Amino acid sequence: MSSPSPDMPGLPTDEHIFFRSAGSVNPVIDRADGIYCYDITGKRYIDGMGGVGVVSIGHNVPEIREAAVRQMEKVSFAHPFHWKNQPHMELTERIARFAPPGMTKIFMCSGGSEATETALKLVRQYHVERGKPSKYKVVSRWSSFHGNTLGSLSMTGMRSRRELFAPLLKDMPHIAACNCYHCPFGRSYPECGLPCATDLEAMILREGPENIAAFIAEPIVGAAGGALTAPPEYFKIIREICDRHEILMIVDEVITGFGRTGKNFGISHWGVVPDIICTGKGLSSGYSPLGAVIVKEKVFEPFRMGRGFSHGYTFGGNPLSCAVGSAVLKYIEDHRLVERVAQLGQYFFEKAQELYELDMVGDIRGKGFFMGIEFVADKKTRRPFPAGLNVAGRIGDACFTNGLIVGAGKGGIDGVNGDHVNLAPPFISGEEDLDEIIALMRKSILDVRQALTV
Ligand SMILES: Cc1ncc(COP(=O)(O)O)c(C=O)c1O
């Protein structure tokens, strides 16, 4: 059963919505502006999660609206079968300037799952074109999320999202997560020797390098782990292993891309250049569905010489979406928002340290404006709460009631246990906004703590 629509004259019913979660009881949004969303009763919420890690430049920015209208007045749809279009050219130019050196070829799509699905097919065809047709498997990690389509879900390591569809998924190898707070190998950094990274080589040798096309990872894990952040050596070791076995390195920057972590792309914190970057979300700041796969020159080469890429979407390179994406990237550049996130991100994390005073707060991690907070029943032993208590879900709900939107998640430790919330505020947030976010977070944790003890 869906919730009754609030008693507002003229409001449509929600009866015909096939809700993602049964009986959604969410309020109806009316409008959004800057870092705030407002429901139809006028209640204000801080968009502390930028929607779901999407809203980068803030809501209701006039420049984006104007760019969309300008483009609609010219042409909104033109398919690459028949046309090149200028917004597509302009946006890909901008993305190439934004991307790490040498990553100059951009395949446009409409979202994150389309981007990772595209990468999966791209690495497969890349190896076929190079005369290595047995290479098709993509190694990924447990506690990861790469999307909900079947290819991207096959690479995903998030148990709760995979379970129901397991019979439909391809058998892709998964290695352990990089989770220093709950090391899957029971070790401690830095003495550990990073088995979470070297395990990739063991997996490759087990599966046979001749069968492995690529490795995929999020630079900072999003929904599946609460901003799990690898130590400095991690991605260098991964890069070397990939190179040794002719395996392409894909990073999934659907959340971490376009400035969210205080660098253009998250992977740059590790001083590594991947072969392929998958992006989405912040690329358009949510003003239009948009995703992109950014590819190194050398990966594009076999496609240039051969039959082209045997893949594509109706809305890939859509003029309207590309015009919106271009306007968003221009806004990020003009307002130096990546530099701003780098600077204020430090403040955000300093401020968040005060949450450690609360007995449930076990770990705070991430970079820039992407933060994960993990809750534990026992700080000393890092013991999680029983999964059935749904602690993160309750904290997420308390935040919402208190006027703060966050991303609550569970299962980050082993697929079942572990409670975290993610924060990903818009890049335009100032110190006072960040203070308010942390204050509301504290209040919400205390609200739940109280409810748990009665
Ligand atoms: C890291 C990552 N990859 C892929 C996706 C899938 O993106 P979309 O929901 O736009 O298909 C998400 C979405 O949350 C994500 O966080």
Coordinates of C-alpha atoms and ligand atoms in Angstrom, one line a residue:
M1 CA 0.0 0.0 0.0
S2 CA 1.3 3.4 -0.8
S3 CA 0.9 6.3 1.6
P4 CA -2.0 8.6 1.3
S5 CA -1.1 11.8 -0.4
P6 CA -1.1 14.7 2.0
D7 CA -4.4 16.5 2.1
M8 CA -3.5 19.2 -0.4
P9 CA -6.1 20.3 -3.0
G10 CA -5.0 19.6 -6.5
L11 CA -2.3 17.1 -5.6
P12 CA -2.1 14.0 -7.8
T13 CA -2.3 10.6 -6.2
D14 CA 0.8 8.3 -5.9
E15 CA -1.4 5.3 -6.7
H16 CA 0.2 4.5 -10.0
I17 CA 3.8 4.8 -9.0
F18 CA 5.6 1.4 -9.0
F19 CA 7.6 2.3 -5.9
R20 CA 11.1 1.0 -5.5
S21 CA 10.4 0.2 -1.9
A22 CA 7.0 -1.1 -1.0
G23 CA 4.7 1.6 0.3
S24 CA 7.0 4.5 0.2
V25 CA 6.1 6.9 3.0
N26 CA 8.3 9.7 1.8
P27 CA 7.0 13.3 1.8
V28 CA 6.4 15.0 -1.5
I29 CA 9.1 17.4 -2.6
D30 CA 8.0 20.8 -3.7
R31 CA 11.2 22.6 -4.7
A32 CA 14.9 22.8 -4.0
D33 CA 17.3 25.7 -3.9
G34 CA 21.1 25.8 -3.2
I35 CA 21.7 23.2 -0.5
Y36 CA 18.1 23.0 0.6
C37 CA 15.1 20.9 -0.4
Y38 CA 11.5 21.8 0.7
D39 CA 8.5 19.5 1.0
I40 CA 5.0 20.6 0.1
T41 CA 4.3 21.6 3.7
G42 CA 7.2 24.0 3.5
K43 CA 9.6 22.0 5.7
R44 CA 13.2 22.6 4.9
Y45 CA 15.9 19.9 4.6
I46 CA 19.6 20.2 4.1
D47 CA 20.6 18.1 1.2
G48 CA 23.5 16.6 3.1
M49 CA 23.8 13.7 0.6
G50 CA 23.4 15.8 -2.6
G51 CA 20.4 13.6 -3.4
V52 CA 22.4 10.3 -3.7
G53 CA 25.9 11.8 -4.2
V54 CA 24.6 13.6 -7.3
V55 CA 24.0 17.3 -6.6
S56 CA 27.4 19.0 -6.9
I57 CA 26.8 22.6 -7.7
G58 CA 23.5 23.0 -5.7
H59 CA 19.9 23.1 -6.7
N60 CA 18.2 25.7 -9.0
V61 CA 21.3 27.3 -10.5
P62 CA 20.0 29.8 -13.1
E63 CA 22.9 29.3 -15.5
I64 CA 22.0 25.6 -15.9
R65 CA 18.3 26.4 -16.5
E66 CA 19.3 29.0 -19.1
A67 CA 21.6 26.6 -20.9
A68 CA 18.9 23.9 -21.0
V69 CA 16.3 26.4 -22.5
R70 CA 18.9 27.7 -25.0
Q71 CA 19.5 24.2 -26.2
M72 CA 15.8 23.2 -26.3
E73 CA 15.2 26.2 -28.5
K74 CA 17.7 24.7 -31.0
V75 CA 17.4 20.9 -30.9
S76 CA 16.7 18.5 -28.0
F77 CA 17.2 15.1 -29.7
A78 CA 19.6 14.1 -32.5
H79 CA 21.0 10.5 -32.8
P80 CA 24.6 9.8 -33.5
F81 CA 23.4 7.5 -36.4
H82 CA 22.6 10.7 -38.3
W83 CA 24.3 13.6 -36.6
K84 CA 27.1 15.0 -34.7
N85 CA 25.9 17.7 -32.3
Q86 CA 27.7 20.6 -30.8
P87 CA 26.9 20.1 -27.1
H88 CA 28.2 16.5 -27.4
M89 CA 31.5 17.9 -28.8
E90 CA 31.7 20.7 -26.3
L91 CA 31.0 18.4 -23.3
T92 CA 33.5 15.7 -24.4
E93 CA 36.1 18.5 -24.8
R94 CA 35.5 19.7 -21.3
I95 CA 35.5 16.2 -19.8
A96 CA 38.8 15.4 -21.5
R97 CA 40.3 18.6 -20.0
F98 CA 39.0 17.5 -16.6
A99 CA 40.3 14.0 -16.8
P100 CA 43.8 12.7 -16.0
P101 CA 46.4 13.1 -18.7
G102 CA 46.0 10.8 -21.7
M103 CA 42.4 10.0 -21.0
T104 CA 40.9 11.7 -24.0
K105 CA 38.2 9.5 -25.5
I106 CA 34.7 9.8 -24.0
F107 CA 31.7 7.6 -24.5
M108 CA 28.5 9.3 -23.3
C109 CA 25.5 7.5 -21.7
S110 CA 22.7 8.4 -19.3
G111 CA 23.9 7.2 -15.9
G112 CA 26.2 5.2 -13.7
S113 CA 25.0 1.7 -14.4
E114 CA 25.1 2.4 -18.2
A115 CA 28.7 3.6 -17.7
T116 CA 29.9 0.5 -15.9
E117 CA 27.9 -1.8 -18.2
T118 CA 29.6 0.0 -21.1
A119 CA 33.0 -0.5 -19.6
L120 CA 32.4 -4.2 -19.2
K121 CA 31.6 -4.5 -22.9
L122 CA 34.3 -2.2 -23.9
V123 CA 37.1 -4.1 -22.2
R124 CA 35.8 -7.3 -23.7
Q125 CA 35.8 -6.0 -27.2
Y126 CA 39.2 -4.3 -26.6
H127 CA 40.8 -7.7 -26.0
V128 CA 38.9 -9.4 -28.9
E129 CA 40.2 -6.7 -31.3
R130 CA 43.7 -7.3 -30.0
G131 CA 43.5 -11.0 -30.7
K132 CA 42.9 -12.1 -27.1
P133 CA 39.3 -13.4 -27.3
S134 CA 39.5 -15.5 -24.1
K135 CA 39.8 -12.4 -21.9
Y136 CA 36.4 -11.4 -20.7
K137 CA 36.1 -11.6 -16.9
V138 CA 36.3 -8.5 -14.8
V139 CA 37.6 -8.9 -11.3
S140 CA 35.9 -6.7 -8.7
R141 CA 35.7 -6.5 -4.9
W142 CA 33.2 -7.5 -2.3
S143 CA 31.5 -4.5 -0.6
S144 CA 31.3 -2.6 -3.8
F145 CA 28.5 -1.2 -5.9
H146 CA 28.8 -0.7 -9.7
G147 CA 25.1 -0.5 -10.7
N148 CA 21.9 -2.4 -10.9
T149 CA 21.9 -3.7 -14.6
L150 CA 22.9 -7.3 -14.9
G151 CA 26.4 -6.7 -16.1
S152 CA 27.2 -4.0 -13.6
L153 CA 25.5 -6.1 -10.9
S154 CA 27.6 -9.1 -11.8
M155 CA 30.7 -6.9 -10.9
T156 CA 29.0 -5.5 -7.8
G157 CA 30.0 -7.1 -4.5
M158 CA 27.0 -5.8 -2.4
R159 CA 25.3 -8.9 -1.3
S160 CA 21.9 -7.4 -0.6
R161 CA 21.6 -6.1 -4.2
R162 CA 22.9 -9.3 -5.8
E163 CA 21.1 -12.0 -3.8
L164 CA 17.7 -12.0 -5.6
F165 CA 19.2 -11.9 -9.1
A166 CA 22.1 -14.3 -8.5
P167 CA 20.9 -16.9 -11.1
L168 CA 20.9 -14.2 -13.8
L169 CA 24.4 -12.9 -13.1
K170 CA 27.7 -13.7 -14.8
D171 CA 30.3 -15.4 -12.7
M172 CA 32.8 -12.6 -12.1
P173 CA 35.6 -13.1 -9.6
H174 CA 35.6 -10.9 -6.5
I175 CA 38.5 -10.2 -4.2
A176 CA 38.3 -9.0 -0.6
A177 CA 37.3 -5.4 0.2
C178 CA 40.0 -2.9 1.3
N179 CA 38.5 -2.2 4.7
C180 CA 41.2 -1.2 7.3
Y181 CA 38.6 -0.7 10.1
H182 CA 37.5 -4.4 9.7
C183 CA 40.4 -6.0 7.8
P184 CA 39.1 -9.1 6.1
F185 CA 42.5 -10.6 6.7
G186 CA 42.5 -9.8 10.4
R187 CA 45.6 -7.6 10.1
S188 CA 46.5 -3.9 10.8
Y189 CA 47.9 -1.3 8.5
P190 CA 50.7 -0.6 7.8
E191 CA 52.3 -3.9 9.0
C192 CA 49.7 -5.9 7.0
G193 CA 51.6 -5.7 3.7
L194 CA 48.2 -4.9 2.0
P195 CA 47.0 -8.5 1.2
C196 CA 43.8 -6.8 0.1
A197 CA 45.8 -5.5 -2.9
T198 CA 48.2 -8.4 -3.5
D199 CA 45.2 -10.8 -3.5
L200 CA 44.3 -9.5 -6.9
E201 CA 47.4 -11.2 -8.3
A202 CA 46.5 -14.5 -6.6
M203 CA 43.0 -14.3 -8.0
I204 CA 44.3 -13.5 -11.5
L205 CA 46.7 -16.5 -11.4
R206 CA 43.9 -18.7 -10.1
E207 CA 41.5 -17.7 -12.9
G208 CA 44.2 -17.6 -15.5
P209 CA 45.4 -14.1 -16.8
E210 CA 44.3 -15.2 -20.3
N211 CA 40.7 -15.0 -19.0
I212 CA 40.8 -11.7 -17.2
A213 CA 40.0 -8.5 -19.1
A214 CA 39.9 -5.9 -16.3
F215 CA 39.8 -5.0 -12.7
I216 CA 37.2 -2.5 -11.4
A217 CA 37.0 -0.6 -8.1
E218 CA 35.5 2.6 -6.7
P219 CA 38.4 4.8 -5.5
I220 CA 36.3 5.4 -2.3
V221 CA 33.5 2.9 -1.8
G222 CA 30.0 4.5 -1.8
A223 CA 26.8 2.8 -0.8
A224 CA 28.3 -0.6 -0.2
G225 CA 30.8 0.5 2.5
G226 CA 30.4 4.0 3.8
A227 CA 33.3 5.8 2.1
L228 CA 35.8 3.0 2.6
T229 CA 39.2 4.6 1.8
A230 CA 42.3 2.7 0.8
P231 CA 45.7 3.4 2.2
P232 CA 48.2 5.3 0.0
E233 CA 49.9 2.3 -1.6
Y234 CA 46.8 0.4 -2.5
F235 CA 46.0 1.6 -6.0
K236 CA 49.7 1.7 -7.0
I237 CA 50.0 -2.0 -6.2
I238 CA 46.7 -2.7 -8.1
R239 CA 48.1 -0.7 -11.1
E240 CA 51.3 -2.7 -11.2
I241 CA 49.5 -6.1 -11.0
C242 CA 47.1 -5.0 -13.8
D243 CA 50.0 -4.0 -16.0
R244 CA 51.9 -7.2 -15.4
H245 CA 49.0 -9.3 -16.7
E246 CA 47.7 -7.1 -19.5
I247 CA 44.6 -6.3 -17.5
L248 CA 42.8 -3.0 -17.9
M249 CA 42.2 -1.0 -14.7
I250 CA 38.7 0.5 -14.5
V251 CA 37.8 3.0 -11.7
D252 CA 34.2 3.6 -10.9
E253 CA 34.0 7.3 -10.2
V254 CA 30.2 7.5 -10.5
I255 CA 30.1 9.2 -7.0
T256 CA 33.7 10.3 -6.6
G257 CA 34.1 12.0 -10.0
F258 CA 34.1 15.7 -10.9
G259 CA 35.4 17.2 -7.7
R260 CA 33.4 15.3 -5.0
T261 CA 36.6 14.3 -3.1
G262 CA 38.5 17.6 -3.6
K263 CA 40.3 16.4 -6.8
N264 CA 38.9 16.2 -10.3
F265 CA 38.7 12.4 -9.9
G266 CA 39.1 10.4 -6.7
I267 CA 41.8 8.1 -8.1
S268 CA 44.2 11.1 -8.3
H269 CA 44.6 11.0 -4.5
W270 CA 46.5 7.8 -5.1
G271 CA 48.7 9.2 -7.9
V272 CA 47.6 6.5 -10.3
V273 CA 46.1 6.9 -13.8
P274 CA 43.6 4.1 -14.7
D275 CA 42.8 2.9 -18.2
I276 CA 39.0 3.6 -17.9
I277 CA 36.9 5.9 -15.7
C278 CA 33.2 5.4 -15.3
T279 CA 31.2 8.5 -14.2
G280 CA 27.7 9.8 -13.8
K281 CA 25.9 11.6 -11.0
G282 CA 27.9 14.8 -10.3
L283 CA 28.7 15.2 -14.1
S284 CA 25.3 16.8 -14.5
S285 CA 24.6 17.6 -10.8
G286 CA 21.3 15.9 -11.4
Y287 CA 20.0 18.5 -13.9
S288 CA 19.7 15.8 -16.5
P289 CA 20.4 12.1 -16.6
L290 CA 24.0 11.7 -17.7
G291 CA 27.0 9.3 -17.6
A292 CA 30.3 8.9 -19.3
V293 CA 33.1 6.4 -19.8
I294 CA 36.5 8.1 -20.1
V295 CA 39.1 6.1 -21.9
K296 CA 42.8 6.2 -22.4
E297 CA 44.0 6.9 -25.9
K298 CA 45.7 3.4 -26.1
V299 CA 42.4 1.7 -25.2
F300 CA 40.6 3.5 -27.9
E301 CA 43.2 2.6 -30.5
P302 CA 41.9 -0.9 -31.5
F303 CA 38.4 0.7 -32.0
R304 CA 39.8 3.4 -34.2
M305 CA 41.5 0.9 -36.4
G306 CA 38.7 -1.7 -36.4
R307 CA 35.0 -1.9 -36.7
G308 CA 34.1 0.6 -34.0
F309 CA 32.5 -0.2 -30.7
S310 CA 29.6 -2.6 -31.0
H311 CA 27.5 -0.8 -28.3
G312 CA 25.4 2.3 -27.8
Y313 CA 22.3 3.9 -26.3
T314 CA 19.5 6.0 -27.8
F315 CA 20.3 8.8 -25.4
G316 CA 24.1 8.6 -25.6
G317 CA 25.4 12.1 -26.6
N318 CA 21.9 13.6 -26.3
P319 CA 22.2 17.3 -27.1
L320 CA 20.0 18.5 -24.3
S321 CA 21.8 16.5 -21.6
C322 CA 25.2 17.3 -23.0
A323 CA 24.4 21.1 -22.9
V324 CA 23.4 20.7 -19.3
G325 CA 26.5 18.7 -18.5
S326 CA 28.7 21.3 -20.2
A327 CA 27.0 24.1 -18.2
V328 CA 27.6 22.2 -15.0
L329 CA 31.3 21.6 -15.7
K330 CA 31.7 25.3 -16.7
Y331 CA 30.1 26.3 -13.4
I332 CA 32.4 24.0 -11.4
E333 CA 35.4 25.5 -13.2
D334 CA 34.3 29.2 -13.1
H335 CA 33.6 29.0 -9.4
R336 CA 36.7 26.9 -8.6
L337 CA 34.5 24.4 -6.8
V338 CA 37.0 21.5 -6.8
E339 CA 39.5 23.7 -5.0
R340 CA 36.7 24.8 -2.6
V341 CA 35.9 21.2 -1.8
A342 CA 39.6 20.4 -1.2
Q343 CA 39.8 23.3 1.2
L344 CA 36.5 23.0 3.0
G345 CA 36.7 19.2 3.0
Q346 CA 39.5 19.6 5.6
Y347 CA 37.2 21.7 7.7
F348 CA 34.4 19.2 7.3
F349 CA 36.5 16.3 8.5
E350 CA 38.0 18.3 11.4
K351 CA 34.5 19.3 12.5
A352 CA 33.3 15.8 12.2
Q353 CA 35.9 14.6 14.7
E354 CA 33.7 15.8 17.5
L355 CA 31.3 13.0 16.7
Y356 CA 33.8 10.6 18.1
E357 CA 32.7 11.8 21.5
L358 CA 29.5 9.7 20.9
D359 CA 29.9 6.0 21.9
M360 CA 28.3 4.7 18.8
V361 CA 30.6 6.4 16.3
G362 CA 33.4 4.0 15.4
D363 CA 35.0 5.3 12.3
I364 CA 34.8 8.5 10.2
R365 CA 36.4 8.2 6.7
G366 CA 36.5 9.6 3.2
K367 CA 37.8 12.7 1.5
G368 CA 36.7 16.1 0.5
F369 CA 32.9 16.3 0.6
F370 CA 32.4 12.6 0.7
M371 CA 32.2 11.2 4.3
G372 CA 31.2 7.9 5.7
I373 CA 30.4 7.4 9.4
E374 CA 30.3 3.9 10.8
F375 CA 28.4 3.0 13.9
V376 CA 29.4 0.2 16.3
A377 CA 28.0 -1.4 19.4
D378 CA 31.5 -1.5 21.0
K379 CA 34.2 0.9 20.0
K380 CA 37.0 -1.1 21.6
T381 CA 36.3 -4.3 19.7
R382 CA 34.6 -2.6 16.7
R383 CA 31.7 -5.0 17.2
P384 CA 28.8 -4.0 15.0
F385 CA 25.2 -3.7 16.1
P386 CA 23.0 -6.8 15.3
A387 CA 21.9 -6.3 11.7
G388 CA 18.2 -6.7 12.8
L389 CA 18.4 -3.5 14.8
N390 CA 18.7 -1.5 11.6
V391 CA 20.7 1.2 13.3
A392 CA 21.9 3.0 10.2
G393 CA 18.4 3.0 8.8
R394 CA 17.1 4.5 12.1
I395 CA 19.8 7.1 12.1
G396 CA 19.0 8.0 8.5
D397 CA 15.3 8.3 9.4
A398 CA 16.1 10.5 12.5
C399 CA 18.3 12.7 10.3
F400 CA 15.4 13.1 7.8
T401 CA 13.0 14.0 10.6
N402 CA 15.5 16.5 11.9
G403 CA 15.8 18.1 8.5
L404 CA 19.0 16.5 7.1
I405 CA 19.2 14.2 4.1
V406 CA 21.9 11.4 4.4
G407 CA 22.5 8.1 2.8
A408 CA 22.1 5.2 5.2
G409 CA 23.6 1.8 4.4
K410 CA 24.3 -1.6 6.0
G411 CA 26.3 -4.7 5.3
G412 CA 29.6 -2.9 4.8
I413 CA 31.6 -5.4 6.8
D414 CA 30.6 -8.8 5.4
G415 CA 27.4 -8.1 3.3
V416 CA 25.1 -8.4 6.4
N417 CA 26.7 -6.6 9.3
G418 CA 27.8 -3.0 9.6
D419 CA 25.9 0.3 9.8
H420 CA 27.0 3.5 8.1
V421 CA 25.7 6.7 6.8
N422 CA 27.2 8.7 4.0
L423 CA 27.4 12.5 3.7
A424 CA 28.0 14.2 0.3
P425 CA 26.9 17.8 0.6
P426 CA 26.8 20.1 -2.5
F427 CA 30.1 21.8 -3.2
I428 CA 28.7 25.2 -2.5
S429 CA 28.2 24.4 1.2
G430 CA 30.0 26.8 3.5
E431 CA 31.5 26.4 7.0
E432 CA 28.2 27.2 8.7
D433 CA 26.3 24.7 6.6
L434 CA 28.9 22.0 7.4
D435 CA 28.6 22.9 11.1
E436 CA 24.8 22.5 10.9
I437 CA 25.1 19.2 9.1
I438 CA 27.4 17.8 11.8
A439 CA 25.1 19.3 14.6
L440 CA 22.0 17.6 13.0
M441 CA 24.0 14.4 12.6
R442 CA 24.9 14.5 16.3
K443 CA 21.4 15.2 17.4
S444 CA 20.0 12.3 15.2
I445 CA 22.6 9.8 16.6
L446 CA 21.7 10.8 20.1
D447 CA 18.0 10.4 19.3
V448 CA 18.6 6.9 18.1
R449 CA 20.9 6.1 21.0
Q450 CA 18.2 7.1 23.4
A451 CA 15.6 5.0 21.6
L452 CA 18.0 2.0 21.6
T453 CA 18.5 2.1 25.4
V454 CA 14.8 2.4 26.4
Ligands
LIG1 C1 29.9 3.8 -7.5 C2 28.6 3.6 -8.2 N1 28.6 3.0 -9.4 C3 27.5 2.9 -10.1 C4 26.3 3.4 -9.7 C5 25.0 3.2 -10.5 O1 24.6 4.5 -11.0 P1 23.1 4.7 -11.5 O2 22.3 4.6 -10.3 O3 23.2 6.1 -12.0 O4 22.9 3.7 -12.6 C6 26.2 4.0 -8.4 C7 25.0 4.5 -7.9 O5 24.8 4.8 -6.7 C8 27.4 4.1 -7.7 O6 27.4 4.7 -6.5

